[in-house]
Amino acid sequence: MSTEFTLTPGANNLTITVIYDNNRNSEELEIAWGFSALITGNKKTILFDTGGDGSLLLSNMKKLAIEPNDIDAVVLSHIHADHTGGLADFLQKNLNVTVFMPESFPKKLKENIQQYGAKTVEVKESLMICENVYSTGQLGRLIKEQSLIIRTKAGLIIITGCAHPGIVKMLTAAKDLMKSLDPARDGNDVLLVMGGFHLEWATKGKIEKIISSFKQTGVRYIAPCHCAGEKARSLFEKHFGKNYINIGAGKEIAAANLQ
Ligand SMILES: [Zn+2]
Ligand SMILES: [Zn+2]
């Protein structure tokens, strides 16, 4: 993996749009169980996860004026259908993409994607997707999952699908990776952690423990959605106050607005 860092000024124009989520943010968009978000402002336009239903993914994209052909790369966090279900329909709109998926994905699925004509990258260890954008590599034991790390001038943004390996573990892995690549910048502060945190069935005590380790890590903004669950969302809101971002399908986050 390249250890060279150049932080382009463009990295601060970064925008993340939630296309697919089971939480509502816009009256116009449909919601359903699953997650998908678009990341623009880097050298590659990235679709992170594809939600569970392809037609819903595409119709939400249309309502958000997102053109499937503008997307260069698809990053699939993990195998579950609520994250990969929309892929086939998306590929019918745009084959000219590279699909980054955990190496542990079934062979059949990899072949299917290749049959469509899309390029595939099997992710085992951490890797650079494009300048300022990284995968943590596949983490966890039972359900292998990768999360996305984006460097901005104001700190790291970490996006998770379901965080099955554990949200704190994924956050630590992301921070450690960036530190190993860039020891001089211990200022790899975490600007934002967003996505599914897999805390739907967690106890209040467990959630509060997670919140305190987020605080210790210095996470500035927090935007749990998908499988974070209502209990965790309200506890994060209570502890992060104005730095809690309420997200759902249709929410757009501009990194420049996070200080
Ligand atoms: Zn999952
Ligand atoms: Zn999920």
PDB file of C-alpha atoms and ligand atoms in Angstrom:
ATOM      1  CA  MET A   1       0.000   0.000   0.000  1.00  0.00           C
ATOM      2  CA  SER A   2       1.247   3.452  -0.852  1.00  0.00           C
ATOM      3  CA  THR A   3       2.557   5.436   2.051  1.00  0.00           C
ATOM      4  CA  GLU A   4       2.589   8.657   0.136  1.00  0.00           C
ATOM      5  CA  PHE A   5       0.164  11.321   1.141  1.00  0.00           C
ATOM      6  CA  THR A   6      -0.910  14.334  -0.763  1.00  0.00           C
ATOM      7  CA  LEU A   7      -3.952  16.056   0.520  1.00  0.00           C
ATOM      8  CA  THR A   8      -5.538  17.878  -2.349  1.00  0.00           C
ATOM      9  CA  PRO A   9      -7.570  20.978  -1.599  1.00  0.00           C
ATOM     10  CA  GLY A  10     -10.482  19.276  -3.364  1.00  0.00           C
ATOM     11  CA  ALA A  11     -10.814  16.842  -0.503  1.00  0.00           C
ATOM     12  CA  ASN A  12     -12.605  19.489   1.437  1.00  0.00           C
ATOM     13  CA  ASN A  13     -15.427  19.689  -1.106  1.00  0.00           C
ATOM     14  CA  LEU A  14     -16.462  16.302   0.001  1.00  0.00           C
ATOM     15  CA  THR A  15     -20.159  15.510   0.150  1.00  0.00           C
ATOM     16  CA  ILE A  16     -21.878  12.385   1.406  1.00  0.00           C
ATOM     17  CA  THR A  17     -25.476  11.743   0.382  1.00  0.00           C
ATOM     18  CA  VAL A  18     -27.542   9.012   1.989  1.00  0.00           C
ATOM     19  CA  ILE A  19     -29.482   7.397  -0.850  1.00  0.00           C
ATOM     20  CA  TYR A  20     -30.985   4.423   0.920  1.00  0.00           C
ATOM     21  CA  ASP A  21     -31.819   3.977   4.568  1.00  0.00           C
ATOM     22  CA  ASN A  22     -34.612   2.803   6.823  1.00  0.00           C
ATOM     23  CA  ASN A  23     -34.713   6.260   8.441  1.00  0.00           C
ATOM     24  CA  ARG A  24     -36.541   9.080   6.748  1.00  0.00           C
ATOM     25  CA  ASN A  25     -34.973  12.442   6.014  1.00  0.00           C
ATOM     26  CA  SER A  26     -36.867  13.576   2.954  1.00  0.00           C
ATOM     27  CA  GLU A  27     -40.567  13.209   2.220  1.00  0.00           C
ATOM     28  CA  GLU A  28     -39.820  12.522  -1.419  1.00  0.00           C
ATOM     29  CA  LEU A  29     -37.626   9.487  -0.976  1.00  0.00           C
ATOM     30  CA  GLU A  30     -38.760   5.982  -0.239  1.00  0.00           C
ATOM     31  CA  ILE A  31     -37.283   4.265   2.769  1.00  0.00           C
ATOM     32  CA  ALA A  32     -36.569   0.560   3.300  1.00  0.00           C
ATOM     33  CA  TRP A  33     -34.276  -1.599   5.399  1.00  0.00           C
ATOM     34  CA  GLY A  34     -30.721  -1.239   4.106  1.00  0.00           C
ATOM     35  CA  PHE A  35     -28.039   1.329   3.453  1.00  0.00           C
ATOM     36  CA  SER A  36     -26.394   3.114   0.549  1.00  0.00           C
ATOM     37  CA  ALA A  37     -24.533   6.408   0.325  1.00  0.00           C
ATOM     38  CA  LEU A  38     -22.780   8.392  -2.387  1.00  0.00           C
ATOM     39  CA  ILE A  39     -19.438  10.067  -1.755  1.00  0.00           C
ATOM     40  CA  THR A  40     -18.407  12.850  -4.115  1.00  0.00           C
ATOM     41  CA  GLY A  41     -15.549  15.347  -4.091  1.00  0.00           C
ATOM     42  CA  ASN A  42     -12.634  12.924  -4.355  1.00  0.00           C
ATOM     43  CA  LYS A  43     -10.946  11.714  -7.539  1.00  0.00           C
ATOM     44  CA  LYS A  44     -13.455   8.893  -7.695  1.00  0.00           C
ATOM     45  CA  THR A  45     -17.184   9.150  -7.148  1.00  0.00           C
ATOM     46  CA  ILE A  46     -18.040   6.261  -4.881  1.00  0.00           C
ATOM     47  CA  LEU A  47     -21.217   4.383  -4.126  1.00  0.00           C
ATOM     48  CA  PHE A  48     -20.902   2.764  -0.711  1.00  0.00           C
ATOM     49  CA  ASP A  49     -23.330  -0.189  -0.495  1.00  0.00           C
ATOM     50  CA  THR A  50     -26.389  -0.530  -2.685  1.00  0.00           C
ATOM     51  CA  GLY A  51     -29.338  -1.011  -0.326  1.00  0.00           C
ATOM     52  CA  GLY A  52     -31.573  -4.061  -0.537  1.00  0.00           C
ATOM     53  CA  ASP A  53     -33.738  -3.276  -3.533  1.00  0.00           C
ATOM     54  CA  GLY A  54     -32.373  -2.143  -6.870  1.00  0.00           C
ATOM     55  CA  SER A  55     -35.460  -0.389  -8.147  1.00  0.00           C
ATOM     56  CA  LEU A  56     -35.763   1.618  -4.928  1.00  0.00           C
ATOM     57  CA  LEU A  57     -32.051   2.479  -5.088  1.00  0.00           C
ATOM     58  CA  LEU A  58     -32.372   3.724  -8.662  1.00  0.00           C
ATOM     59  CA  SER A  59     -35.584   5.652  -8.044  1.00  0.00           C
ATOM     60  CA  ASN A  60     -34.085   7.382  -4.992  1.00  0.00           C
ATOM     61  CA  MET A  61     -30.988   8.202  -7.060  1.00  0.00           C
ATOM     62  CA  LYS A  62     -33.184   9.728  -9.718  1.00  0.00           C
ATOM     63  CA  LYS A  63     -35.040  11.852  -7.165  1.00  0.00           C
ATOM     64  CA  LEU A  64     -31.691  13.041  -5.794  1.00  0.00           C
ATOM     65  CA  ALA A  65     -30.469  13.834  -9.346  1.00  0.00           C
ATOM     66  CA  ILE A  66     -27.652  11.305  -9.000  1.00  0.00           C
ATOM     67  CA  GLU A  67     -26.591   9.956 -12.372  1.00  0.00           C
ATOM     68  CA  PRO A  68     -25.503   6.264 -12.111  1.00  0.00           C
ATOM     69  CA  ASN A  69     -23.003   6.829 -14.927  1.00  0.00           C
ATOM     70  CA  ASP A  70     -21.099   9.377 -12.857  1.00  0.00           C
ATOM     71  CA  ILE A  71     -20.104   6.662 -10.373  1.00  0.00           C
ATOM     72  CA  ASP A  72     -16.586   5.214 -10.728  1.00  0.00           C
ATOM     73  CA  ALA A  73     -16.450   2.710  -7.888  1.00  0.00           C
ATOM     74  CA  VAL A  74     -18.828   0.660  -5.771  1.00  0.00           C
ATOM     75  CA  VAL A  75     -17.647  -0.386  -2.325  1.00  0.00           C
ATOM     76  CA  LEU A  76     -19.636  -3.194  -0.725  1.00  0.00           C
ATOM     77  CA  SER A  77     -19.236  -3.295   3.033  1.00  0.00           C
ATOM     78  CA  HIS A  78     -20.397  -6.868   3.560  1.00  0.00           C
ATOM     79  CA  ILE A  79     -22.414  -9.667   2.032  1.00  0.00           C
ATOM     80  CA  HIS A  80     -25.847  -9.032   3.577  1.00  0.00           C
ATOM     81  CA  ALA A  81     -28.642  -8.488   1.084  1.00  0.00           C
ATOM     82  CA  ASP A  82     -29.670  -5.125   2.549  1.00  0.00           C
ATOM     83  CA  HIS A  83     -26.257  -3.810   1.369  1.00  0.00           C
ATOM     84  CA  THR A  84     -25.697  -5.777  -1.836  1.00  0.00           C
ATOM     85  CA  GLY A  85     -29.266  -6.304  -3.113  1.00  0.00           C
ATOM     86  CA  GLY A  86     -29.290  -3.230  -5.333  1.00  0.00           C
ATOM     87  CA  LEU A  87     -26.031  -4.045  -7.112  1.00  0.00           C
ATOM     88  CA  ALA A  88     -27.369  -5.992 -10.104  1.00  0.00           C
ATOM     89  CA  ASP A  89     -29.859  -3.248 -11.046  1.00  0.00           C
ATOM     90  CA  PHE A  90     -27.178  -0.611 -10.609  1.00  0.00           C
ATOM     91  CA  LEU A  91     -24.759  -2.504 -12.873  1.00  0.00           C
ATOM     92  CA  GLN A  92     -27.403  -2.580 -15.568  1.00  0.00           C
ATOM     93  CA  LYS A  93     -27.196   1.205 -15.570  1.00  0.00           C
ATOM     94  CA  ASN A  94     -23.420   1.467 -15.293  1.00  0.00           C
ATOM     95  CA  LEU A  95     -20.983  -1.344 -16.044  1.00  0.00           C
ATOM     96  CA  ASN A  96     -18.011   0.944 -16.162  1.00  0.00           C
ATOM     97  CA  VAL A  97     -17.237   0.662 -12.449  1.00  0.00           C
ATOM     98  CA  THR A  98     -14.834  -1.153 -10.168  1.00  0.00           C
ATOM     99  CA  VAL A  99     -16.549  -3.099  -7.406  1.00  0.00           C
ATOM    100  CA  PHE A 100     -14.500  -3.348  -4.199  1.00  0.00           C
ATOM    101  CA  MET A 101     -15.756  -6.254  -2.105  1.00  0.00           C
ATOM    102  CA  PRO A 102     -14.469  -8.291   0.830  1.00  0.00           C
ATOM    103  CA  GLU A 103     -12.350 -11.174  -0.392  1.00  0.00           C
ATOM    104  CA  SER A 104     -14.594 -13.507   1.598  1.00  0.00           C
ATOM    105  CA  PHE A 105     -17.548 -12.962  -0.775  1.00  0.00           C
ATOM    106  CA  PRO A 106     -18.841 -16.173  -2.407  1.00  0.00           C
ATOM    107  CA  LYS A 107     -17.053 -17.048  -5.648  1.00  0.00           C
ATOM    108  CA  LYS A 108     -20.382 -17.192  -7.458  1.00  0.00           C
ATOM    109  CA  LEU A 109     -21.177 -13.590  -6.659  1.00  0.00           C
ATOM    110  CA  LYS A 110     -17.745 -12.390  -7.820  1.00  0.00           C
ATOM    111  CA  GLU A 111     -18.222 -14.272 -11.078  1.00  0.00           C
ATOM    112  CA  ASN A 112     -21.696 -12.816 -11.533  1.00  0.00           C
ATOM    113  CA  ILE A 113     -20.336  -9.304 -11.192  1.00  0.00           C
ATOM    114  CA  GLN A 114     -17.528 -10.047 -13.633  1.00  0.00           C
ATOM    115  CA  GLN A 115     -20.057 -11.498 -16.071  1.00  0.00           C
ATOM    116  CA  TYR A 116     -21.806  -8.173 -16.091  1.00  0.00           C
ATOM    117  CA  GLY A 117     -18.503  -6.729 -17.270  1.00  0.00           C
ATOM    118  CA  ALA A 118     -17.635  -4.721 -14.177  1.00  0.00           C
ATOM    119  CA  LYS A 119     -14.140  -4.861 -12.747  1.00  0.00           C
ATOM    120  CA  THR A 120     -13.746  -6.377  -9.286  1.00  0.00           C
ATOM    121  CA  VAL A 121     -11.216  -5.867  -6.525  1.00  0.00           C
ATOM    122  CA  GLU A 122     -11.166  -8.376  -3.686  1.00  0.00           C
ATOM    123  CA  VAL A 123     -10.284  -6.597  -0.493  1.00  0.00           C
ATOM    124  CA  LYS A 124      -8.362  -8.470   2.157  1.00  0.00           C
ATOM    125  CA  GLU A 125      -5.902  -6.028   3.660  1.00  0.00           C
ATOM    126  CA  SER A 126      -6.425  -2.291   3.834  1.00  0.00           C
ATOM    127  CA  LEU A 127      -6.009  -0.484   0.543  1.00  0.00           C
ATOM    128  CA  MET A 128      -6.258   2.879  -1.138  1.00  0.00           C
ATOM    129  CA  ILE A 129      -9.300   3.278  -3.375  1.00  0.00           C
ATOM    130  CA  CYS A 130      -8.194   6.659  -4.629  1.00  0.00           C
ATOM    131  CA  GLU A 131      -6.298   9.585  -3.182  1.00  0.00           C
ATOM    132  CA  ASN A 132      -7.642  10.282   0.322  1.00  0.00           C
ATOM    133  CA  VAL A 133     -10.034   7.304   0.287  1.00  0.00           C
ATOM    134  CA  TYR A 134      -9.184   3.968   1.912  1.00  0.00           C
ATOM    135  CA  SER A 135     -10.737   0.672   2.875  1.00  0.00           C
ATOM    136  CA  THR A 136      -9.979  -0.664   6.355  1.00  0.00           C
ATOM    137  CA  GLY A 137      -9.636  -4.099   4.746  1.00  0.00           C
ATOM    138  CA  GLN A 138     -11.992  -6.872   5.722  1.00  0.00           C
ATOM    139  CA  LEU A 139     -12.407  -7.071   9.468  1.00  0.00           C
ATOM    140  CA  GLY A 140     -14.232  -9.472  11.756  1.00  0.00           C
ATOM    141  CA  ARG A 141     -14.571 -13.212  11.892  1.00  0.00           C
ATOM    142  CA  LEU A 142     -18.064 -14.459  11.164  1.00  0.00           C
ATOM    143  CA  ILE A 143     -19.285 -11.665   8.942  1.00  0.00           C
ATOM    144  CA  LYS A 144     -16.337  -9.976   7.260  1.00  0.00           C
ATOM    145  CA  GLU A 145     -16.811  -6.314   6.662  1.00  0.00           C
ATOM    146  CA  GLN A 146     -14.847  -3.361   5.344  1.00  0.00           C
ATOM    147  CA  SER A 147     -15.491   0.264   6.095  1.00  0.00           C
ATOM    148  CA  LEU A 148     -14.502   3.357   4.216  1.00  0.00           C
ATOM    149  CA  ILE A 149     -12.065   5.999   5.454  1.00  0.00           C
ATOM    150  CA  ILE A 150     -11.914   9.426   3.861  1.00  0.00           C
ATOM    151  CA  ARG A 151      -9.258  11.977   4.717  1.00  0.00           C
ATOM    152  CA  THR A 152     -10.333  15.576   4.802  1.00  0.00           C
ATOM    153  CA  LYS A 153      -8.425  18.581   6.043  1.00  0.00           C
ATOM    154  CA  ALA A 154     -10.594  18.625   9.133  1.00  0.00           C
ATOM    155  CA  GLY A 155     -10.061  14.956   9.989  1.00  0.00           C
ATOM    156  CA  LEU A 156     -11.125  11.453   9.047  1.00  0.00           C
ATOM    157  CA  ILE A 157     -14.592  10.439   8.002  1.00  0.00           C
ATOM    158  CA  ILE A 158     -15.449   6.800   8.603  1.00  0.00           C
ATOM    159  CA  ILE A 159     -18.480   5.198   6.970  1.00  0.00           C
ATOM    160  CA  THR A 160     -19.744   1.806   8.097  1.00  0.00           C
ATOM    161  CA  GLY A 161     -22.345  -0.519   6.586  1.00  0.00           C
ATOM    162  CA  CYS A 162     -23.513  -2.572   9.568  1.00  0.00           C
ATOM    163  CA  ALA A 163     -20.344  -2.618  11.713  1.00  0.00           C
ATOM    164  CA  HIS A 164     -20.773  -6.340  12.435  1.00  0.00           C
ATOM    165  CA  PRO A 165     -17.155  -6.660  13.677  1.00  0.00           C
ATOM    166  CA  GLY A 166     -18.029  -3.977  16.283  1.00  0.00           C
ATOM    167  CA  ILE A 167     -18.194  -0.248  15.700  1.00  0.00           C
ATOM    168  CA  VAL A 168     -15.382   0.535  18.174  1.00  0.00           C
ATOM    169  CA  LYS A 169     -13.160  -2.110  16.575  1.00  0.00           C
ATOM    170  CA  MET A 170     -13.766  -0.629  13.141  1.00  0.00           C
ATOM    171  CA  LEU A 171     -13.076   2.880  14.357  1.00  0.00           C
ATOM    172  CA  THR A 172      -9.842   1.762  16.044  1.00  0.00           C
ATOM    173  CA  ALA A 173      -8.741  -0.134  12.918  1.00  0.00           C
ATOM    174  CA  ALA A 174      -9.358   2.933  10.779  1.00  0.00           C
ATOM    175  CA  LYS A 175      -7.453   5.215  13.122  1.00  0.00           C
ATOM    176  CA  ASP A 176      -4.541   2.775  13.482  1.00  0.00           C
ATOM    177  CA  LEU A 177      -4.295   2.372   9.727  1.00  0.00           C
ATOM    178  CA  MET A 178      -4.129   6.091   9.089  1.00  0.00           C
ATOM    179  CA  LYS A 179      -1.621   6.537  11.891  1.00  0.00           C
ATOM    180  CA  SER A 180       0.624   3.816  10.448  1.00  0.00           C
ATOM    181  CA  LEU A 181       0.531   5.522   7.068  1.00  0.00           C
ATOM    182  CA  ASP A 182       1.109   8.962   8.402  1.00  0.00           C
ATOM    183  CA  PRO A 183       2.827   8.862  11.815  1.00  0.00           C
ATOM    184  CA  ALA A 184       3.603  12.567  11.724  1.00  0.00           C
ATOM    185  CA  ARG A 185      -0.062  13.352  11.664  1.00  0.00           C
ATOM    186  CA  ASP A 186      -1.243  12.023  14.938  1.00  0.00           C
ATOM    187  CA  GLY A 187      -3.782  14.653  14.169  1.00  0.00           C
ATOM    188  CA  ASN A 188      -5.704  12.053  12.261  1.00  0.00           C
ATOM    189  CA  ASP A 189      -8.653  13.199  14.291  1.00  0.00           C
ATOM    190  CA  VAL A 190     -11.937  11.605  13.564  1.00  0.00           C
ATOM    191  CA  LEU A 191     -14.245  14.222  12.163  1.00  0.00           C
ATOM    192  CA  LEU A 192     -17.281  12.025  11.615  1.00  0.00           C
ATOM    193  CA  VAL A 193     -18.404   8.429  12.033  1.00  0.00           C
ATOM    194  CA  MET A 194     -21.564   7.576  10.129  1.00  0.00           C
ATOM    195  CA  GLY A 195     -23.592   4.581   8.950  1.00  0.00           C
ATOM    196  CA  GLY A 196     -24.963   1.415  10.515  1.00  0.00           C
ATOM    197  CA  PHE A 197     -23.586   0.707  13.987  1.00  0.00           C
ATOM    198  CA  HIS A 198     -25.394  -2.586  14.631  1.00  0.00           C
ATOM    199  CA  LEU A 199     -26.701  -1.615  18.055  1.00  0.00           C
ATOM    200  CA  GLU A 200     -30.386  -2.334  17.549  1.00  0.00           C
ATOM    201  CA  TRP A 201     -30.425  -4.934  20.292  1.00  0.00           C
ATOM    202  CA  ALA A 202     -27.633  -3.569  22.481  1.00  0.00           C
ATOM    203  CA  THR A 203     -28.301  -2.601  26.103  1.00  0.00           C
ATOM    204  CA  LYS A 204     -28.164   1.002  27.271  1.00  0.00           C
ATOM    205  CA  GLY A 205     -25.022   0.165  29.247  1.00  0.00           C
ATOM    206  CA  LYS A 206     -23.252  -1.236  26.213  1.00  0.00           C
ATOM    207  CA  ILE A 207     -24.225   1.745  24.076  1.00  0.00           C
ATOM    208  CA  GLU A 208     -22.997   4.194  26.702  1.00  0.00           C
ATOM    209  CA  LYS A 209     -19.676   2.357  26.888  1.00  0.00           C
ATOM    210  CA  ILE A 210     -19.349   2.732  23.124  1.00  0.00           C
ATOM    211  CA  ILE A 211     -20.219   6.414  23.355  1.00  0.00           C
ATOM    212  CA  SER A 212     -17.525   6.999  25.964  1.00  0.00           C
ATOM    213  CA  SER A 213     -14.880   5.287  23.842  1.00  0.00           C
ATOM    214  CA  PHE A 214     -15.984   7.445  20.880  1.00  0.00           C
ATOM    215  CA  LYS A 215     -15.545  10.481  23.095  1.00  0.00           C
ATOM    216  CA  GLN A 216     -12.136   9.263  24.251  1.00  0.00           C
ATOM    217  CA  THR A 217     -11.071   8.776  20.643  1.00  0.00           C
ATOM    218  CA  GLY A 218     -12.070  12.357  20.003  1.00  0.00           C
ATOM    219  CA  VAL A 219     -14.833  11.672  17.470  1.00  0.00           C
ATOM    220  CA  ARG A 220     -16.316  15.076  16.714  1.00  0.00           C
ATOM    221  CA  TYR A 221     -19.495  14.340  14.776  1.00  0.00           C
ATOM    222  CA  ILE A 222     -21.668  11.297  14.825  1.00  0.00           C
ATOM    223  CA  ALA A 223     -24.364  10.173  12.387  1.00  0.00           C
ATOM    224  CA  PRO A 224     -25.707   6.713  13.193  1.00  0.00           C
ATOM    225  CA  CYS A 225     -28.403   5.275  10.940  1.00  0.00           C
ATOM    226  CA  HIS A 226     -29.579   1.964   9.474  1.00  0.00           C
ATOM    227  CA  CYS A 227     -29.014  -0.732  12.147  1.00  0.00           C
ATOM    228  CA  ALA A 228     -27.935   1.681  14.888  1.00  0.00           C
ATOM    229  CA  GLY A 229     -31.488   1.555  16.251  1.00  0.00           C
ATOM    230  CA  GLU A 230     -33.606   4.207  17.931  1.00  0.00           C
ATOM    231  CA  LYS A 231     -32.218   3.630  21.413  1.00  0.00           C
ATOM    232  CA  ALA A 232     -28.626   4.170  20.318  1.00  0.00           C
ATOM    233  CA  ARG A 233     -29.566   7.105  18.097  1.00  0.00           C
ATOM    234  CA  SER A 234     -31.198   8.934  20.976  1.00  0.00           C
ATOM    235  CA  LEU A 235     -28.316   8.164  23.346  1.00  0.00           C
ATOM    236  CA  PHE A 236     -25.763   9.414  20.811  1.00  0.00           C
ATOM    237  CA  GLU A 237     -27.873  12.520  20.363  1.00  0.00           C
ATOM    238  CA  LYS A 238     -27.995  13.064  24.122  1.00  0.00           C
ATOM    239  CA  HIS A 239     -24.195  12.779  24.470  1.00  0.00           C
ATOM    240  CA  PHE A 240     -23.097  14.531  21.273  1.00  0.00           C
ATOM    241  CA  GLY A 241     -25.658  17.328  21.358  1.00  0.00           C
ATOM    242  CA  LYS A 242     -25.304  19.649  18.383  1.00  0.00           C
ATOM    243  CA  ASN A 243     -22.608  17.371  16.941  1.00  0.00           C
ATOM    244  CA  TYR A 244     -25.154  14.612  16.470  1.00  0.00           C
ATOM    245  CA  ILE A 245     -26.365  14.576  12.867  1.00  0.00           C
ATOM    246  CA  ASN A 246     -29.774  13.091  12.302  1.00  0.00           C
ATOM    247  CA  ILE A 247     -29.554  11.224   9.024  1.00  0.00           C
ATOM    248  CA  GLY A 248     -31.763   9.108   6.802  1.00  0.00           C
ATOM    249  CA  ALA A 249     -32.498   8.666   3.114  1.00  0.00           C
ATOM    250  CA  GLY A 250     -31.986  12.002   1.369  1.00  0.00           C
ATOM    251  CA  LYS A 251     -29.605  13.551   3.908  1.00  0.00           C
ATOM    252  CA  GLU A 252     -26.618  15.339   2.438  1.00  0.00           C
ATOM    253  CA  ILE A 253     -23.549  16.039   4.574  1.00  0.00           C
ATOM    254  CA  ALA A 254     -20.981  18.527   3.293  1.00  0.00           C
ATOM    255  CA  ALA A 255     -17.621  18.065   5.011  1.00  0.00           C
ATOM    256  CA  ALA A 256     -16.972  21.792   4.755  1.00  0.00           C
ATOM    257  CA  ASN A 257     -19.856  22.401   7.166  1.00  0.00           C
ATOM    258  CA  LEU A 258     -18.276  20.225   9.847  1.00  0.00           C
ATOM    259  CA  GLN A 259     -15.777  22.171  11.894  1.00  0.00           C
TER     260      GLN A 259
HETATM  261 ZN    ZN B   1     -25.395  -6.772   7.975  1.00  0.00          ZN
HETATM  262 ZN    ZN B   2     -27.485  -3.926   7.287  1.00  0.00          ZN
END
